[in-house]
Coordinates of C-alpha atoms and ligand atoms in Angstrom, one line a residue:
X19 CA 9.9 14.0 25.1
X20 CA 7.6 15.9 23.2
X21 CA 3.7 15.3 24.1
X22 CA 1.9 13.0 21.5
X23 CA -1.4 10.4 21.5
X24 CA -1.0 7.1 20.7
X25 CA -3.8 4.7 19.5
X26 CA -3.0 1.0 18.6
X27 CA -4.7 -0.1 15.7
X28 CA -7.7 -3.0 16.5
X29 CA -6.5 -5.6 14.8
X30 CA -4.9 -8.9 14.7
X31 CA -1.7 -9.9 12.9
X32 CA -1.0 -13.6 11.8
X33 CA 2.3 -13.8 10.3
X34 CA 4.7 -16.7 9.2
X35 CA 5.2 -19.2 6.4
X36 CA 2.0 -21.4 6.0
X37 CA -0.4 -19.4 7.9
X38 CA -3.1 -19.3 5.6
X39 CA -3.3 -22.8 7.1
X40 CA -4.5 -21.4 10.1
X41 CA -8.0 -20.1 8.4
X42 CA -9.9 -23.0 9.3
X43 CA -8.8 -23.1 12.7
X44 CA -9.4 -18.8 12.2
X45 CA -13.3 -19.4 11.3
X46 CA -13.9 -22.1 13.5
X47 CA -13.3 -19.8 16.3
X48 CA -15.5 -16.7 15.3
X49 CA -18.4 -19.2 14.2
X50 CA -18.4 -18.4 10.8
X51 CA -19.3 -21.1 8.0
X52 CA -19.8 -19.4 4.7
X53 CA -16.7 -17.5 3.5
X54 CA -16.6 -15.4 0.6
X55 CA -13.3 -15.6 -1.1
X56 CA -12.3 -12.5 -2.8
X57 CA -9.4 -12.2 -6.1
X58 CA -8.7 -10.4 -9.2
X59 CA -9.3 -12.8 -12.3
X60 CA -5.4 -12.9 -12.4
X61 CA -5.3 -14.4 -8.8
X62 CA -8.1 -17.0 -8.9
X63 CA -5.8 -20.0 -8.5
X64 CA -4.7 -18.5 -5.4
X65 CA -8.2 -17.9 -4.0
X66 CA -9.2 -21.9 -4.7
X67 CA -5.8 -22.8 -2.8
X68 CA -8.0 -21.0 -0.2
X69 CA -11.7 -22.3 -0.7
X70 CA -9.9 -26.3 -0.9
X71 CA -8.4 -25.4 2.6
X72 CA -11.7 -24.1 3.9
X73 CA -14.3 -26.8 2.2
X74 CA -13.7 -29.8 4.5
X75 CA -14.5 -26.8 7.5
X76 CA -17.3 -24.8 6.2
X77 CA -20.6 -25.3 5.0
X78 CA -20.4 -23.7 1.5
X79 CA -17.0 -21.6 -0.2
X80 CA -17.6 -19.5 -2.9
X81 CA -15.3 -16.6 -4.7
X82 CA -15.7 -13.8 -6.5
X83 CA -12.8 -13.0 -8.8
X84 CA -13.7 -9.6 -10.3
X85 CA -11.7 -7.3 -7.9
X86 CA -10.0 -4.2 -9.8
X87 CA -7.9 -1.5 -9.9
X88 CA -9.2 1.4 -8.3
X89 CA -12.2 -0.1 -6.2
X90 CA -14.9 0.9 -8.8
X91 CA -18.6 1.1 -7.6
X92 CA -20.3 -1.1 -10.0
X93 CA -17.8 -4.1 -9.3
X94 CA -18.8 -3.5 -5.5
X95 CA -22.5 -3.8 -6.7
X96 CA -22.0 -6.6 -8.0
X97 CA -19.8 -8.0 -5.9
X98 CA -22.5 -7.0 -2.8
X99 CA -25.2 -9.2 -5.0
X100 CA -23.0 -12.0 -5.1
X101 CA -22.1 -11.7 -1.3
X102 CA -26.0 -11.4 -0.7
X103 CA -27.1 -14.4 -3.0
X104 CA -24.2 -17.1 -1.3
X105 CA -25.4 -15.7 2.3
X106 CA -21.5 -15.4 3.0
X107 CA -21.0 -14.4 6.7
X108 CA -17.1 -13.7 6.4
X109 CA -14.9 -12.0 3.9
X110 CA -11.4 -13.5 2.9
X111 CA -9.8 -11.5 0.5
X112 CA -6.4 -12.6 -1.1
X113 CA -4.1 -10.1 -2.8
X114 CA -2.9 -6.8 -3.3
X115 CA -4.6 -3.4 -2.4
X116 CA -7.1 -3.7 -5.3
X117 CA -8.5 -6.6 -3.6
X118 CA -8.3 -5.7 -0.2
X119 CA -10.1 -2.2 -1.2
X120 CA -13.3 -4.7 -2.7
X121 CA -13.0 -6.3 0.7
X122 CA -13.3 -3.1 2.6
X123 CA -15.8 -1.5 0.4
X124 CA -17.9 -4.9 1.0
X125 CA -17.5 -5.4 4.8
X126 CA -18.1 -1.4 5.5
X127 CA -21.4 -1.4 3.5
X128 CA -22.4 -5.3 5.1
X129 CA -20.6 -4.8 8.3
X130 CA -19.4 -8.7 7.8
X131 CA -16.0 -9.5 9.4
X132 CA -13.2 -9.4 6.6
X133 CA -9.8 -11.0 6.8
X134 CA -6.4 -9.8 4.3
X135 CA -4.6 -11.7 3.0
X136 CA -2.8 -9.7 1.4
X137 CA -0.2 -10.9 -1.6
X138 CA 2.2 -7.2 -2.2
X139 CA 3.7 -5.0 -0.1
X140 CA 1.2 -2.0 -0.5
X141 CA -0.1 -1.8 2.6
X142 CA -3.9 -1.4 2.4
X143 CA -4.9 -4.7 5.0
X144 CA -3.4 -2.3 7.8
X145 CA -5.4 0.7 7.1
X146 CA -8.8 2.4 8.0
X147 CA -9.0 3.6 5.1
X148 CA -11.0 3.3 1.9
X149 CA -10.6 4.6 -2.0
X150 CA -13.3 4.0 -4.2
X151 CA -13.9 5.2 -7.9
X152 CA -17.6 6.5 -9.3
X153 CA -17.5 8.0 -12.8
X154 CA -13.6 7.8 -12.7
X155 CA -13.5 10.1 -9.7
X156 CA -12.0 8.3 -6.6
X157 CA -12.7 9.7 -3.4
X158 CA -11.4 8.5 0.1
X159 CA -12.9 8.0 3.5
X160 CA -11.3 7.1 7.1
X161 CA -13.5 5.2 9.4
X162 CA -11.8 2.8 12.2
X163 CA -15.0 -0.3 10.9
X164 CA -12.8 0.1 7.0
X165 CA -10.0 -1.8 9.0
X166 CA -10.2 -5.8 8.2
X167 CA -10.5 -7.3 11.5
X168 CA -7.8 -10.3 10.7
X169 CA -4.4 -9.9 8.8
X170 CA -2.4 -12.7 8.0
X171 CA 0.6 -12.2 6.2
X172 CA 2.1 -16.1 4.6
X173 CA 5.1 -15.6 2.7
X174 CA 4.2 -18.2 0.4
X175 CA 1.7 -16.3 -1.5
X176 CA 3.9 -13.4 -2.3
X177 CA 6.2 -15.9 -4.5
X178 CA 4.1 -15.3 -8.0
X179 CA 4.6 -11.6 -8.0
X180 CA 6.9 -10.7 -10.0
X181 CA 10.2 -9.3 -9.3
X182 CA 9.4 -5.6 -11.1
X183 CA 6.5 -5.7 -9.4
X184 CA 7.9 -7.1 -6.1
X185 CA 10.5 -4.2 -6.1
X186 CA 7.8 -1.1 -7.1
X187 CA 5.5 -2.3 -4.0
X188 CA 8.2 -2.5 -1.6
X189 CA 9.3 1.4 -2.4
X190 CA 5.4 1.9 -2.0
X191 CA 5.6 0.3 1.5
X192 CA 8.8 2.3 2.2
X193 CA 6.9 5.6 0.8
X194 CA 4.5 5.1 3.8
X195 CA 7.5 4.8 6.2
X196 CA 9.6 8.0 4.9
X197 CA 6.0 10.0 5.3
X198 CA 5.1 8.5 9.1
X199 CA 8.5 9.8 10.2
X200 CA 7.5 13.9 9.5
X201 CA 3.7 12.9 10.0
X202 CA 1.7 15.7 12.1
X203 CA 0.2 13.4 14.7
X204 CA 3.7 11.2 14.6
X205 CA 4.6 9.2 18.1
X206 CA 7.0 7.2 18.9
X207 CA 5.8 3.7 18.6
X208 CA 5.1 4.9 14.7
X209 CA 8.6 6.5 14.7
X210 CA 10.0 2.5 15.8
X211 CA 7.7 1.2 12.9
X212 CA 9.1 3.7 10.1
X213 CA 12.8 3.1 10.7
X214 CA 12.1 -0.7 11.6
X215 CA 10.0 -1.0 8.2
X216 CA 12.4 1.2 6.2
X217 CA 15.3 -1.2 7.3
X218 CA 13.5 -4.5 6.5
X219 CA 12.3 -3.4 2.8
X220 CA 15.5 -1.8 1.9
X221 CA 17.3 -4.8 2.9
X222 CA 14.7 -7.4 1.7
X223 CA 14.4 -5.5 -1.9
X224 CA 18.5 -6.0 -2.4
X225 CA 18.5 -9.5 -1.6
X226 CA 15.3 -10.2 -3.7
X227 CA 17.7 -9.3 -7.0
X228 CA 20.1 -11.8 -6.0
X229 CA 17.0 -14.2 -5.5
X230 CA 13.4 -13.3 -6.4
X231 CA 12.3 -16.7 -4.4
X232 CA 14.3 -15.8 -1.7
X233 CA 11.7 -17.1 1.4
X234 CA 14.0 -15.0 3.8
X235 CA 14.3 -12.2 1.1
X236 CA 10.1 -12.1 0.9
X237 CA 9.6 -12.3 4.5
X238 CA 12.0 -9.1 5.2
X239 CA 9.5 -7.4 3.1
X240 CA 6.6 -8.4 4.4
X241 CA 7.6 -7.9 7.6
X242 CA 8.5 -4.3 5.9
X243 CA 5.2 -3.5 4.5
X244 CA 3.0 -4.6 7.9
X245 CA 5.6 -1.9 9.7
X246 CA 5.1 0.9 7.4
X247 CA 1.5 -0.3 6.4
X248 CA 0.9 0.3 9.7
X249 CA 2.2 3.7 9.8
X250 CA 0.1 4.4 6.9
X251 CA -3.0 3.1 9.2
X252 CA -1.8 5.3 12.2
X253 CA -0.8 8.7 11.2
X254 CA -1.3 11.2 8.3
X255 CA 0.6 11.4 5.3
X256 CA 1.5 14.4 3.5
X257 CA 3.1 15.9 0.1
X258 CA 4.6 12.1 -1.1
X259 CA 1.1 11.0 -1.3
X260 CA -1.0 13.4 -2.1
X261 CA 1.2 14.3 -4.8
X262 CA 0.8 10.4 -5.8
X263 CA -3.0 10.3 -5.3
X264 CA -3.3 13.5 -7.7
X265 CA -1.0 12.1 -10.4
X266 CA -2.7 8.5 -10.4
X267 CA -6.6 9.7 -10.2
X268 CA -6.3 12.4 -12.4
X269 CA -3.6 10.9 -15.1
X270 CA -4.5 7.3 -14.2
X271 CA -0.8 6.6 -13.7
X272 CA -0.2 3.0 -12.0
X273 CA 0.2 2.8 -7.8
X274 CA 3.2 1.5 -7.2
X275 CA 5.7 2.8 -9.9
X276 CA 4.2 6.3 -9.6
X277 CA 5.1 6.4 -5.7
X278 CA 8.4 5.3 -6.4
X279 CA 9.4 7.9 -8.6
X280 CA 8.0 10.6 -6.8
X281 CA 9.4 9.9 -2.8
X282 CA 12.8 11.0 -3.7
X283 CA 11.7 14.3 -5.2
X284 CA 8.9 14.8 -2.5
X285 CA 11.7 14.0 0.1
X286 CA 14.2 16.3 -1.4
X287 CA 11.4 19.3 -1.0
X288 CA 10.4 18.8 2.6
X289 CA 14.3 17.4 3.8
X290 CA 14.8 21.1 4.5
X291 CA 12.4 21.2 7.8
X292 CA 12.6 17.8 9.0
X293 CA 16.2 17.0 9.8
X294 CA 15.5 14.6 12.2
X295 CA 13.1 12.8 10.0
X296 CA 16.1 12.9 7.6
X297 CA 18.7 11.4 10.2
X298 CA 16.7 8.7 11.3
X299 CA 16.3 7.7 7.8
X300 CA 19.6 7.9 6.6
X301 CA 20.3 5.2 9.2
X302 CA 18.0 2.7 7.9
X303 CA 19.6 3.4 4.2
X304 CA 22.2 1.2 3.3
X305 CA 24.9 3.3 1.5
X306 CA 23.2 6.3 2.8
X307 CA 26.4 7.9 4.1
X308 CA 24.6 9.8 6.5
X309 CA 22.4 11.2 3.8
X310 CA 18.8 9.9 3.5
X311 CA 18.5 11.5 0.0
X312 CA 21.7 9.9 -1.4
X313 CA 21.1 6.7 0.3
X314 CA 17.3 6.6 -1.2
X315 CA 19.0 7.6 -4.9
X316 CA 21.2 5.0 -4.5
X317 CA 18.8 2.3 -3.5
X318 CA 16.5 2.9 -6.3
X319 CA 19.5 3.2 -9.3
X320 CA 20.1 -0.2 -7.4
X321 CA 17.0 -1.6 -7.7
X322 CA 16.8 -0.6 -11.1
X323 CA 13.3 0.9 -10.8
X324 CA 11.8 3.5 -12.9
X325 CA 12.8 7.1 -12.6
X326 CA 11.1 8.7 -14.9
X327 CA 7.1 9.4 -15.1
X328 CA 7.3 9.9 -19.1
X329 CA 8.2 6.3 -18.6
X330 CA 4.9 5.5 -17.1
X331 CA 3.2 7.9 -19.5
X332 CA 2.8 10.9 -18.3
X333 CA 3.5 13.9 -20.9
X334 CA 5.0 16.9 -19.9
X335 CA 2.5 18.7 -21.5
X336 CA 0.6 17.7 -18.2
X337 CA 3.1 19.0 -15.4
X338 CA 1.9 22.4 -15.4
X339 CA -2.3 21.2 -14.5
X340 CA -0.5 18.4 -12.2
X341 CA 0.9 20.8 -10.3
X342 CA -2.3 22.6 -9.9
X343 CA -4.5 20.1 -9.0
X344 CA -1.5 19.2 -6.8
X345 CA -1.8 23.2 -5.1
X346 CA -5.9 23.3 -4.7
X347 CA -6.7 21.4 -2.2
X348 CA -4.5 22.3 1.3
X349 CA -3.3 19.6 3.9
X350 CA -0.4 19.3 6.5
X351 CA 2.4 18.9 5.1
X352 CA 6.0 20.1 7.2
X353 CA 7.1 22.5 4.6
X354 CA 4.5 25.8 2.8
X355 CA 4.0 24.8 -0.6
X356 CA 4.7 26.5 -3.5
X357 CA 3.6 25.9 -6.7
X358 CA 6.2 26.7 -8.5
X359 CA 8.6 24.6 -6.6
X360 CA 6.0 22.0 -6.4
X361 CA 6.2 22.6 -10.5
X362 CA 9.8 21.9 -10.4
X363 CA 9.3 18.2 -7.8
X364 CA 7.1 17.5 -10.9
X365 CA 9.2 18.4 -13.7
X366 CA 11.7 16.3 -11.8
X367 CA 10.1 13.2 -11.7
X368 CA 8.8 13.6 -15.2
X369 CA 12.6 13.7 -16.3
X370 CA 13.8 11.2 -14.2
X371 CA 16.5 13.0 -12.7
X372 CA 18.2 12.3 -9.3
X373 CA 16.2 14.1 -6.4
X374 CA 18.8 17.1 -5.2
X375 CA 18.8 19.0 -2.5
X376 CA 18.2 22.1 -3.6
X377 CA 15.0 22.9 -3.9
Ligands
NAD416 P1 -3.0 -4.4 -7.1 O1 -3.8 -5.0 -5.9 O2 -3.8 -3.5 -8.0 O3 -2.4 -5.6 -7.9 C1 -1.8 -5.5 -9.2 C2 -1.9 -6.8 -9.9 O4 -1.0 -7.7 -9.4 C3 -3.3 -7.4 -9.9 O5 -3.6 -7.9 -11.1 C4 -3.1 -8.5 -8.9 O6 -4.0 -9.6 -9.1 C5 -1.7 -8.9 -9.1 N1 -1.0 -9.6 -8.0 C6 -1.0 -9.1 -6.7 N2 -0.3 -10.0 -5.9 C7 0.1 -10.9 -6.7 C8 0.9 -12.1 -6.5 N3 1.4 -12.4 -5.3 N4 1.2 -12.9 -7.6 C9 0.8 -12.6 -8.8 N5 0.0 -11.5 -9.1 C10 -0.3 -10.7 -8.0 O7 -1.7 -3.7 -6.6 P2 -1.3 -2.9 -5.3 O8 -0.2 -2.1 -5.6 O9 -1.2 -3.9 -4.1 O10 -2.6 -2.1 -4.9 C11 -2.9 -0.8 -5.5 C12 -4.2 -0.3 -5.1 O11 -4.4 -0.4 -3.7 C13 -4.4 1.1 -5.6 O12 -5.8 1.3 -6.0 C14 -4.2 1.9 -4.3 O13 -4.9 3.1 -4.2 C15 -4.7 0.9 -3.2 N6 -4.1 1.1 -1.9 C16 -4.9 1.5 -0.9 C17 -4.3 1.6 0.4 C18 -5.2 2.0 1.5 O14 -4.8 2.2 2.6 N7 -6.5 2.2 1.3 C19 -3.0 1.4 0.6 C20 -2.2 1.0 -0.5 C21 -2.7 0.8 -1.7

């Protein structure tokens, strides 16, 4: 065995079908009485399905429904005013990592207890970790009091996204998997989570085509994303996403469909120094063959994703100042790296090609 730290995350996980049922019980127990419910406009039905469960509990239930994209400042403002003017005591947000972000950004500055609920795959409930936007310029900080305090993953909720959207989220969950396995600081509780995760959303995502309401399907994946969420939480990640955070804050490409693009190219330039990362992979591929990059092609011409960032409107024009950005800031990552080859990931993804192994 090689040496390594491990450091659970301080959390607790609630998860099964019907388990936001459990909120009253939840709140009853930590002695709060005046949850604020947090949603994007689009997810406000969802967030009174909460405050109707919580009203017969709690002295007073109120929502705020302006959570966005990107965690911007003044929407935390405002959201902090709100928070201040209901005297909530407890944080409930429900839905993906736009909301949870509001929640974070809210319960770091307040220090109030927040509990995900969180309604995609992308992870964010299960990490310390906090992206915020001022004058279009997100930045990101780590701090262990970022983590919600109370995850609780119901099935149930996840049932309104829809399927293109269901299937882009789940390769962002897997994205966190694929990086944890080659991750600096990896051990081997997060190496279980990675393959464990990697295994659940690949096989979830195939049945969800068959059945997009699949309850078994949906569950798979959750279970997914809390594994490799949790990765994401634990241990550092490296080219995939920072080549993902550089393309979607400086070209304001979306989340999810710009990280599954890019993981088979940014896998295909670091495969050459982590060949067990690349193993263990390839065994929680279906159709992999032994090969973690064909099995990850495979899955995603399956899936029917997008390929291609001109797609998702990014020129080409813009490769060349991507890949600088991409180059100017440094950070561990298992393989040197080159500009020029970093150029070429680009050029890749912008063309929607297969990822090779020959870079
Ligand atoms: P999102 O939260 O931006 O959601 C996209 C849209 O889908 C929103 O309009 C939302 O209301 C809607 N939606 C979500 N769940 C739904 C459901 N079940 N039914 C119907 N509509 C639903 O998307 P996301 O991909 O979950 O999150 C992306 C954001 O989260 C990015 O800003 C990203 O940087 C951040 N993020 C942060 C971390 C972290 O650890 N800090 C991790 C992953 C993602």
């Amino acid at each position: 065995m090689e040496s390594f730290v491990y450091s659970p995350l301080p959390h607790k996980i609630i998860f099964g079908r019907g388990s936001t049922r459990q909120l009253p019980q939840c709140l009853r127990a930590l002695g709060f009485r005046r949850p604020l419910v947090l949603s994007t406009p689009y997810q406000i039905e969802q967030a009174r399905q909460i405050t109707e469960i919580l009203k017969p509990h709690v002295e007073d239930a109120s929502i705020f429904s302006e959570a966005t994209m990107h965690t911007p400042l003044g929407i935390t403002e405002k959201a902090l005013r709100f928070c201040q003017d209901k005297e909530s005591d407890v944080l409930i947000s429900i839905g993906g990592g736009s909301t949870t972000g509001l929640g974070k950004a809210i319960s770091f500055r307040k220090d109030l207890y927040h509990i995900a609920i969180p309604t995609t795959y992308a992870g964010s409930e299960v990490t310390p970790i906090l992206g915020e936007t001022v004058d279009r310029i997100k930045t990101t900080q780590t701090n262990i009091s970022i983590l919600p305090k109370t995850v609780i993953y119901d099935v149930d909720l996840t049932l309104t996204l829809p399927l293109p959207m269901s299937l882009t989220s789940i390769i962002n969950a897997l994205a966190h998997g694929v990086e944890a396995l080659y991750a600096p600081n990896v051990n081997p509780i997060v190496s279980l989570m990675a393959i464990e995760g990697v295994r659940a959303l690949a096989r979830g995502a195939v049945q969800l085509l068959d059945d997009p309401d699949s309850i078994s399907a949906r569950s798979t994946c959750q279970y997914g994303a809390w594994l490799c969420g949790t990765c994401l939480g634990s241990v550092g990640m490296s080219l995939h996403h920072k080549l993902c955070h550089t393309l979607g804050g400086s070209f304001n490409l979306p989340h999810a469909e710009t990280h599954t693009i890019v993981l088979p190219h940014a896998l295909a330039y670091n495969a050459p120094k982590v060949p067990k990362a690349m193993e263990a992979l390839a065994s929680a591929l279906p159709t992999s063959n032994g090969d973690a990059l064909h099995g990850l092609n495979s899955l995603l011409n399956r899936l029917g994703v997008p390929r291609s960032l001109g797609s998702i409107g990014f020129r080409e024009d813009d490769i060349d100042k991507a890949a600088d950005i991409s180059v100017s800031k440094s950070y561990p990552n298992p393989r040197d790296i080159d500009r020029d080859l970093i150029r070429e990931v680009i050029r890749r993804a912008w063309a929607g090609e297969d990822a090779r192994a020959d870079l």
